[in-house]
Coordinates of C-alpha atoms in Angstrom, one line a residue:
X157 CA 94.2 44.1 141.9
X158 CA 95.1 46.7 144.3
X159 CA 97.3 48.7 141.8
X160 CA 94.7 48.6 139.1
X161 CA 92.1 50.0 141.6
X162 CA 94.4 52.8 142.6
X163 CA 95.0 53.8 139.0
X164 CA 91.2 54.1 138.4
X165 CA 90.6 56.2 141.5
X166 CA 93.5 58.5 140.5
X167 CA 92.1 59.2 136.9
X168 CA 88.7 59.7 138.2
X169 CA 90.0 62.1 140.8
X170 CA 92.1 64.2 138.1
X171 CA 89.2 64.4 136.0
X172 CA 87.0 65.7 138.9
X173 CA 89.5 68.6 139.2
X174 CA 88.2 70.3 136.0
X175 CA 85.2 72.6 136.9
X176 CA 81.8 72.3 135.5
X177 CA 82.4 75.8 133.9
X178 CA 85.3 74.7 132.0
X179 CA 83.7 71.1 131.1
X180 CA 80.8 73.3 129.7
X181 CA 83.2 75.5 127.7
X182 CA 85.2 72.5 126.4
X183 CA 81.9 71.0 125.1
X184 CA 80.8 74.2 123.4
X185 CA 84.3 74.7 121.8
X186 CA 84.3 71.2 120.4
X187 CA 80.9 71.0 118.8
X188 CA 80.5 74.6 117.9
X189 CA 83.8 74.3 116.3
X190 CA 82.8 71.2 114.4
X191 CA 79.8 72.9 113.3
X192 CA 81.2 76.0 111.9
X193 CA 84.7 75.0 110.8
X194 CA 84.2 74.7 107.1
X195 CA 82.6 78.2 106.9
X196 CA 85.3 79.8 109.1
X197 CA 87.9 78.4 106.8
X198 CA 86.2 79.8 103.6
X199 CA 85.7 83.2 105.1
X200 CA 89.3 83.4 106.7
X201 CA 91.0 82.4 103.5
X202 CA 89.0 84.7 101.2
X203 CA 89.6 87.6 103.8
X204 CA 93.3 86.9 103.8
X205 CA 93.3 87.5 100.0
X206 CA 91.1 90.5 99.9
X207 CA 93.0 92.4 102.5
X208 CA 95.6 93.2 99.9
X209 CA 93.2 93.7 96.9
X210 CA 94.5 97.4 96.4
X211 CA 98.1 96.5 96.6
X212 CA 97.8 93.4 94.4
X213 CA 96.1 95.4 91.9
X214 CA 98.7 98.2 91.9
X215 CA 101.1 95.7 91.2
X216 CA 99.6 93.8 88.3
X217 CA 97.6 96.5 86.7
X218 CA 100.0 98.9 85.3
X219 CA 97.5 100.8 83.4
X220 CA 96.3 102.4 86.7
X221 CA 99.2 104.7 86.8
X222 CA 100.7 107.4 84.5
X223 CA 103.8 109.3 84.3
X224 CA 103.4 112.4 86.5
X225 CA 103.7 115.8 85.1
X226 CA 104.1 119.3 86.4
X227 CA 100.9 120.6 84.9
X228 CA 97.1 120.6 85.9
X229 CA 94.8 117.7 85.3
X230 CA 92.1 118.1 82.7
X231 CA 88.7 119.1 84.0
X232 CA 86.0 116.6 84.9
X233 CA 83.7 117.7 81.9
X234 CA 86.8 117.2 79.4
X235 CA 87.4 113.6 80.6
X236 CA 83.6 112.8 80.8
X237 CA 83.2 114.0 77.1
X238 CA 85.8 111.8 76.0
X239 CA 84.7 108.6 77.9
X240 CA 80.9 109.1 76.8
X241 CA 82.1 108.6 73.2
X242 CA 83.8 105.4 74.3
X243 CA 80.5 104.4 76.1
X244 CA 78.2 105.3 73.3
X245 CA 76.5 108.2 75.1
X246 CA 76.0 106.4 78.4
X247 CA 75.6 108.6 81.5
X248 CA 78.7 108.8 83.6
X249 CA 78.1 108.8 87.2
X250 CA 81.6 109.8 88.7
X251 CA 84.9 111.1 88.0
X252 CA 87.8 110.2 90.3
X253 CA 91.1 112.0 90.5
X254 CA 94.0 110.6 92.6
X255 CA 97.7 111.7 93.1
X256 CA 100.0 113.0 90.2
X257 CA 100.9 109.4 89.4
X258 CA 97.4 107.9 89.4
X259 CA 95.1 107.4 86.5
X260 CA 91.8 109.3 86.4
X261 CA 88.6 107.2 86.5
X262 CA 85.3 108.0 84.9
X263 CA 82.7 105.5 86.2
X264 CA 79.4 104.4 84.9
X265 CA 76.8 102.2 86.5
X266 CA 74.2 100.4 84.1
X267 CA 71.4 98.9 86.0
X268 CA 69.6 95.7 84.9
X269 CA 66.4 96.6 83.1
X270 CA 64.1 94.4 85.3
X271 CA 65.1 96.5 88.3
X272 CA 64.4 99.8 86.4
X273 CA 61.6 100.7 89.0
X274 CA 64.3 101.3 91.8
X275 CA 66.2 103.7 89.4
X276 CA 64.1 106.5 90.5
X277 CA 66.4 107.6 93.6
X278 CA 66.6 105.1 96.3
X279 CA 70.5 104.1 96.6
X280 CA 71.6 105.9 93.8
X281 CA 74.6 107.3 95.5
X282 CA 75.4 103.6 96.7
X283 CA 75.6 102.6 93.0
X284 CA 77.8 105.8 92.2
X285 CA 80.4 105.0 95.0
X286 CA 80.5 101.4 94.0
X287 CA 80.9 102.0 90.5
X288 CA 84.0 104.2 90.1
X289 CA 87.0 102.2 91.3
X290 CA 88.7 100.9 94.5
X291 CA 88.5 104.4 95.9
X292 CA 85.0 105.0 95.5
X293 CA 83.6 101.8 97.0
X294 CA 83.8 103.0 100.5
X295 CA 80.0 103.6 100.9
X296 CA 79.5 99.9 100.2
X297 CA 82.2 99.1 102.7
X298 CA 81.6 101.8 105.3
X299 CA 77.9 102.0 105.9
X300 CA 75.7 99.7 108.1
X301 CA 72.9 97.9 106.4
X302 CA 69.3 97.9 107.2
X303 CA 66.8 100.8 107.5
X304 CA 64.3 101.9 110.1
X305 CA 62.8 98.9 111.7
X306 CA 64.1 96.5 108.9
X307 CA 66.5 93.8 110.2
X308 CA 67.2 92.2 107.0
X309 CA 69.5 93.9 104.5
X310 CA 67.7 95.5 101.3
X311 CA 67.9 93.5 98.1
X312 CA 71.0 94.2 96.3
X313 CA 70.9 96.3 93.3
X314 CA 72.3 94.3 90.1
X315 CA 74.2 96.0 87.3
X316 CA 77.6 96.4 85.6
X317 CA 80.1 99.0 86.9
X318 CA 82.4 100.1 84.2
X319 CA 85.5 102.1 85.0
X320 CA 87.4 104.0 82.2
X321 CA 91.1 104.5 83.4
X322 CA 92.3 107.8 81.6
X323 CA 95.4 109.9 81.6
X324 CA 94.5 112.8 83.6
X325 CA 96.8 115.0 81.7
X326 CA 95.9 114.0 78.1
X327 CA 92.6 112.3 78.3
X328 CA 94.0 109.2 76.8
X329 CA 92.0 106.1 77.4
X330 CA 94.3 103.5 79.2
X331 CA 91.9 100.6 80.0
X332 CA 88.1 99.9 80.3
X333 CA 87.2 97.7 83.1
X334 CA 83.7 96.3 83.7
X335 CA 82.5 94.5 86.8
X336 CA 79.4 92.7 87.9
X337 CA 78.3 91.5 91.3
X338 CA 76.8 88.4 90.0
X339 CA 77.4 87.9 86.2
X340 CA 81.1 87.1 85.5
X341 CA 82.6 89.2 88.2
X342 CA 86.2 89.8 88.4
X343 CA 88.6 87.8 90.7
X344 CA 88.4 90.1 93.8
X345 CA 84.6 90.6 93.5
X346 CA 84.4 86.7 93.2
X347 CA 86.5 86.6 96.4
X348 CA 84.2 89.1 98.0
X349 CA 81.2 87.0 97.3
X350 CA 82.7 84.1 98.8
X351 CA 83.7 86.0 101.9
X352 CA 80.3 87.5 102.6
X353 CA 78.1 84.9 101.3
X354 CA 79.9 81.7 100.4
X355 CA 79.0 82.2 96.8
X356 CA 75.5 81.8 97.4
X357 CA 72.7 84.3 97.1
X358 CA 73.4 87.3 99.3
X359 CA 69.9 86.9 101.0
X360 CA 70.9 83.2 101.8
X361 CA 74.7 83.3 102.1
X362 CA 74.9 86.4 104.2
X363 CA 73.0 85.3 107.5
X364 CA 74.8 81.9 107.1
X365 CA 78.2 83.6 107.3
X366 CA 76.8 85.9 110.0
X367 CA 75.8 83.0 112.3
X368 CA 79.2 81.2 111.6
X369 CA 81.0 84.5 112.8
X370 CA 78.9 84.6 115.9
X371 CA 79.8 81.1 116.7
X372 CA 83.5 82.1 116.0
X373 CA 83.2 84.9 118.7
X374 CA 82.0 82.4 121.0
X375 CA 84.7 79.9 120.3
X376 CA 87.4 82.8 120.8
X377 CA 85.8 83.4 124.3
X378 CA 85.8 79.7 125.2
X379 CA 89.3 79.1 123.7
X380 CA 90.8 81.8 126.0
X381 CA 88.9 80.1 129.1
X382 CA 90.5 76.6 128.0
X383 CA 93.7 78.1 127.3
X384 CA 94.1 79.9 130.7
X385 CA 96.7 78.4 132.7
X386 CA 95.8 76.5 136.0
X387 CA 99.0 77.6 137.7
X388 CA 101.3 80.5 136.4
X389 CA 104.4 78.4 136.9
X390 CA 107.3 78.3 134.5
X391 CA 106.5 74.9 133.2
X392 CA 102.8 75.6 132.5
X393 CA 103.6 79.0 131.1
X394 CA 106.1 77.6 128.5
X395 CA 103.4 75.2 127.3
X396 CA 100.6 78.1 126.9
X397 CA 103.1 80.6 125.2
X398 CA 105.4 78.4 123.1
X399 CA 105.4 75.9 120.4
X400 CA 107.4 72.9 121.2
X401 CA 108.5 72.2 117.6
X402 CA 110.8 69.2 118.4
X403 CA 107.9 67.2 119.8
X404 CA 105.7 64.7 118.2
X405 CA 103.0 65.7 115.4
X406 CA 100.3 65.6 117.9
X407 CA 101.9 67.9 120.5
X408 CA 102.9 70.3 117.6
X409 CA 99.4 70.2 116.2
X410 CA 97.9 71.0 119.7
X411 CA 100.6 73.8 120.3
X412 CA 99.7 75.3 116.9
X413 CA 96.0 75.3 117.8
X414 CA 96.6 76.5 121.7
X415 CA 99.3 79.1 121.2
X416 CA 98.6 80.7 117.9
X417 CA 94.9 80.8 118.8
X418 CA 95.9 82.9 122.0
X419 CA 98.4 85.3 120.0
X420 CA 95.9 86.1 117.4
X421 CA 92.5 86.2 119.5
X422 CA 92.4 89.9 120.2
X423 CA 92.9 90.9 116.5
X424 CA 90.3 88.1 115.3
X425 CA 87.9 89.4 117.9
X426 CA 87.9 92.9 116.3
X427 CA 87.7 91.5 112.7
X428 CA 84.7 89.3 113.6
X429 CA 83.0 92.1 115.4
X430 CA 83.3 94.5 112.7
X431 CA 82.2 92.0 110.1
X432 CA 79.2 91.2 111.6
X433 CA 77.9 94.8 110.8
X434 CA 77.4 93.7 107.1
X435 CA 75.4 90.6 108.1
X436 CA 73.0 91.8 110.5
X437 CA 71.0 95.0 110.9
X438 CA 70.5 94.4 114.4
X439 CA 74.0 94.0 115.2
X440 CA 75.0 97.1 113.4
X441 CA 72.6 99.1 115.5
X442 CA 73.6 97.4 118.8
X443 CA 77.3 98.1 118.1
X444 CA 76.6 101.9 117.3
X445 CA 74.3 101.8 120.6
X446 CA 77.2 100.5 122.7
X447 CA 79.8 102.8 121.4
X448 CA 77.6 105.9 121.5
X449 CA 76.6 105.4 125.3
X450 CA 72.9 104.3 124.3
X451 CA 72.1 106.6 121.2
X452 CA 70.3 105.1 118.4
X453 CA 71.9 104.8 115.0
X454 CA 70.6 107.2 112.5
X455 CA 70.4 105.4 109.2
X456 CA 69.2 107.4 106.3
X457 CA 69.9 105.8 102.9
X458 CA 67.8 108.4 100.8
X459 CA 70.3 110.8 99.0
X460 CA 69.9 114.5 99.8
X461 CA 67.8 116.4 97.2
X462 CA 68.6 119.5 95.1
X463 CA 66.0 122.1 94.8
X464 CA 63.7 121.6 91.8
X465 CA 61.6 124.6 92.1
X466 CA 63.8 126.5 89.7
X467 CA 65.4 123.9 87.2
X468 CA 67.6 124.6 84.6
X469 CA 69.6 122.6 82.3
X470 CA 72.5 120.9 84.0
X471 CA 76.0 121.7 82.6
X472 CA 79.1 119.7 83.3
X473 CA 81.0 122.7 83.9
X474 CA 79.2 122.9 87.2
X475 CA 81.1 119.7 88.4
X476 CA 84.2 121.5 87.3
X477 CA 83.5 124.4 89.7
X478 CA 82.8 121.9 92.5
X479 CA 86.0 120.1 91.9
X480 CA 88.0 123.3 91.9
X481 CA 86.6 124.5 95.3
X482 CA 87.2 121.2 97.0
X483 CA 90.5 120.8 95.6
X484 CA 91.4 124.4 96.9
X485 CA 90.3 123.5 100.3
X486 CA 92.0 120.0 100.5
X487 CA 95.4 120.5 98.7
X488 CA 96.9 117.4 100.5
X489 CA 94.0 115.1 99.4
X490 CA 95.1 111.8 98.2
X491 CA 92.0 111.5 95.9
X492 CA 88.7 113.4 95.1
X493 CA 85.7 111.7 93.6
X494 CA 82.7 113.9 92.2
X495 CA 79.4 112.3 91.6
X496 CA 77.5 113.6 88.5
X497 CA 73.8 113.9 88.8
X498 CA 71.5 112.4 86.4
X499 CA 68.2 113.9 87.4
X500 CA 67.1 117.6 88.6
X501 CA 66.6 116.4 92.1
X502 CA 70.0 114.6 92.2
X503 CA 72.9 116.5 94.1
X504 CA 76.5 116.7 93.3
X505 CA 78.5 114.5 95.5
X506 CA 82.1 115.0 96.7
X507 CA 84.1 112.4 98.5
X508 CA 87.7 113.5 99.8
X509 CA 90.2 110.8 100.5
X510 CA 92.7 111.9 103.0
X511 CA 95.0 108.8 102.6
X512 CA 95.4 106.3 99.6
X513 CA 93.5 103.0 100.2
X514 CA 92.1 104.2 103.7
X515 CA 88.4 105.3 104.0
X516 CA 87.6 106.1 107.5
X517 CA 88.8 109.7 107.4
X518 CA 87.1 110.5 104.2
X519 CA 85.1 113.8 104.2
X520 CA 81.6 113.7 102.3
X521 CA 79.9 116.6 100.8
X522 CA 76.4 117.1 99.0
X523 CA 75.7 120.1 96.8
X524 CA 72.5 121.4 95.2
X525 CA 73.3 121.1 91.5
X526 CA 71.5 124.3 90.7
X527 CA 73.1 126.9 93.2
X528 CA 75.9 124.7 94.7
X529 CA 74.6 125.3 98.2
X530 CA 75.9 122.5 100.4
X531 CA 73.1 119.9 101.6
X532 CA 73.5 118.4 104.9
X533 CA 72.1 115.1 105.8
X534 CA 72.5 113.3 109.1
X535 CA 74.3 110.0 108.8
X536 CA 77.7 109.0 110.4
X537 CA 79.2 109.3 106.9
X538 CA 78.2 112.8 106.2
X539 CA 80.2 115.8 106.3
X540 CA 84.0 116.2 107.6
X541 CA 85.6 113.3 109.7
X542 CA 87.3 115.7 111.9
X543 CA 83.9 117.3 112.8
X544 CA 82.2 113.9 113.6
X545 CA 81.5 112.8 117.2
X546 CA 83.3 109.7 118.5
X547 CA 80.6 107.0 117.9
X548 CA 80.5 108.2 114.3
X549 CA 84.2 108.3 113.8
X550 CA 84.1 104.6 115.1
X551 CA 81.4 103.6 112.6
X552 CA 83.4 105.2 109.9
X553 CA 86.4 103.2 110.9
X554 CA 84.5 100.0 110.8
X555 CA 85.7 98.8 107.4
X556 CA 89.4 99.8 108.0
X557 CA 89.6 98.2 111.5
X558 CA 88.0 95.1 109.7
X559 CA 90.9 94.8 107.0
X560 CA 93.5 96.3 109.5
X561 CA 94.0 99.6 107.1
X562 CA 93.4 101.8 110.2
X563 CA 96.9 101.0 111.0
X564 CA 98.3 101.3 107.6
X565 CA 100.3 98.5 106.0
X566 CA 101.3 97.4 109.2
X567 CA 97.8 96.7 110.4
X568 CA 96.9 94.9 106.9
X569 CA 100.0 92.6 107.6
X570 CA 98.5 91.8 110.9
X571 CA 95.0 91.1 109.6
X572 CA 96.4 89.0 107.0
X573 CA 98.3 86.8 109.5
X574 CA 95.3 86.7 111.9
X575 CA 93.1 85.5 109.2
X576 CA 95.6 82.8 108.1
X577 CA 95.7 81.6 111.7
X578 CA 92.1 81.8 111.8
X579 CA 91.7 79.5 108.7
X580 CA 94.1 77.0 110.5
X581 CA 92.3 76.5 113.9
X582 CA 89.5 74.6 112.8
X583 CA 91.8 72.2 110.9
X584 CA 94.1 71.8 113.8
X585 CA 91.1 71.5 116.2
X586 CA 89.5 68.8 114.3
X587 CA 92.9 67.1 114.1
X588 CA 92.9 67.3 117.9
X589 CA 89.5 65.8 118.3
X590 CA 90.3 63.1 115.7
X591 CA 93.4 62.1 117.5
X592 CA 91.3 61.3 120.7
X593 CA 88.8 59.0 118.9
X594 CA 88.9 55.5 118.8
X595 CA 87.9 54.9 115.2
X596 CA 89.4 51.4 114.0
X597 CA 91.5 51.1 117.1
X598 CA 91.9 47.8 119.0
X599 CA 90.2 48.3 122.5
X600 CA 92.7 47.5 125.3
X601 CA 91.3 44.8 127.7
X602 CA 91.2 45.2 131.4
X603 CA 94.0 43.8 133.3
X604 CA 92.8 40.5 134.9
X605 CA 93.3 39.6 138.5
X606 CA 95.7 36.8 138.8
X607 CA 94.3 33.5 140.2
X608 CA 95.6 32.4 143.8
X609 CA 98.4 30.0 143.2
X610 CA 97.7 26.3 144.4
X611 CA 100.8 24.5 145.5
X612 CA 101.6 21.4 143.6
X613 CA 103.1 18.4 145.4
X614 CA 106.6 17.3 144.4
X615 CA 106.8 13.6 143.0
X616 CA 108.9 12.4 145.9
X617 CA 106.2 13.5 148.4
X618 CA 103.4 11.9 146.4
X619 CA 105.4 8.7 146.1
X620 CA 106.0 8.4 150.0
X621 CA 102.2 9.1 150.6
X622 CA 101.1 6.4 148.4
X623 CA 103.7 3.9 149.9
X624 CA 102.3 4.8 153.5
X625 CA 98.8 3.8 152.5

């Protein structure tokens, strides 16, 4: 009886040592983790795959490359003339040139007829940039969503993006690839739809993913609080920093959750914070406000306009002139994309990529299609990267930080393994919680107090007592 009472007292005393703050953190960590776990797994797994999109495509799509030659590329007007015949007179929206071994790409965007009313200008450049190829999609990935006082992202434009891969030396068509956001998307577009919206309509799925990611940030913070060693002594430090591989399954699972979660938390924090830019306009503005020291984000999604007072028939040779000038100024560029105007008010856009598969240090220009005068427009993504202020540079880096490309291939590998660990955390956390439950287990009865022993008379003593009576 005494020993049982002492054990119970000791247990209560041990529990009482955990502070109220840590108990609250533990409660939040558990229930928020259970609530968002499946979404975090999906977003993390799709993120792992999407990190190496360009590298995988380079490996499996051999028609993206040509044999390099010591001669000049064909002009954009020449490539567009050949591609237009294959597209039966459709209007090309962009031409992209890479390095000597890269195929040139002529891009087309064919918008759905029911959305024709949006065709008059808003977001046209967005369509162009997404249309061409992996190199031209930086606008979709790089810029913040939302406009003015609107908090909800604008309705996504639907259509088909067609890329014609061509030999830049001969004009030979190597491959024609069409991609739609929703109607039979290719594999990586399907992965991206799952990553950003759980394969739901974007208006529904994107906020759900956003809320789950905010919860995930809270889980990272609460996880560090729970992980923090109570004492910095060798035995406790080993438990916090090392996985005991020769222990029981429960212990190994706990270490995988605890230790791997710690090592990946800083990388996952940056991945989550940058990813929220595409879920919520208010987050995008707030992040810019913090990094700029209180300055508002200038979001102008209208394209710059060409002067239409003296309109003359547009000639493709004008695009050739723009490319020559840009290439002369940027001889070390990894790629150049030139957008082709469709209407008199549309400018000619030029996008200069300084590194392959990296977008943050891209230079972006707009030129009047009539007189080739540069048109400036105030957004974080306009102009030269080197001339941008610090908060604008940080905003340009958002996508490359998100996928780790800002640190090159090393950063992508780190982002891959961090995302893989992120996918495992809800699973190992669930197993920890499940192992503590008593579903189907027999309850152990409390120890009973032994009754006081009553002495029993020996037979001889009983006999003597009876004879004496």
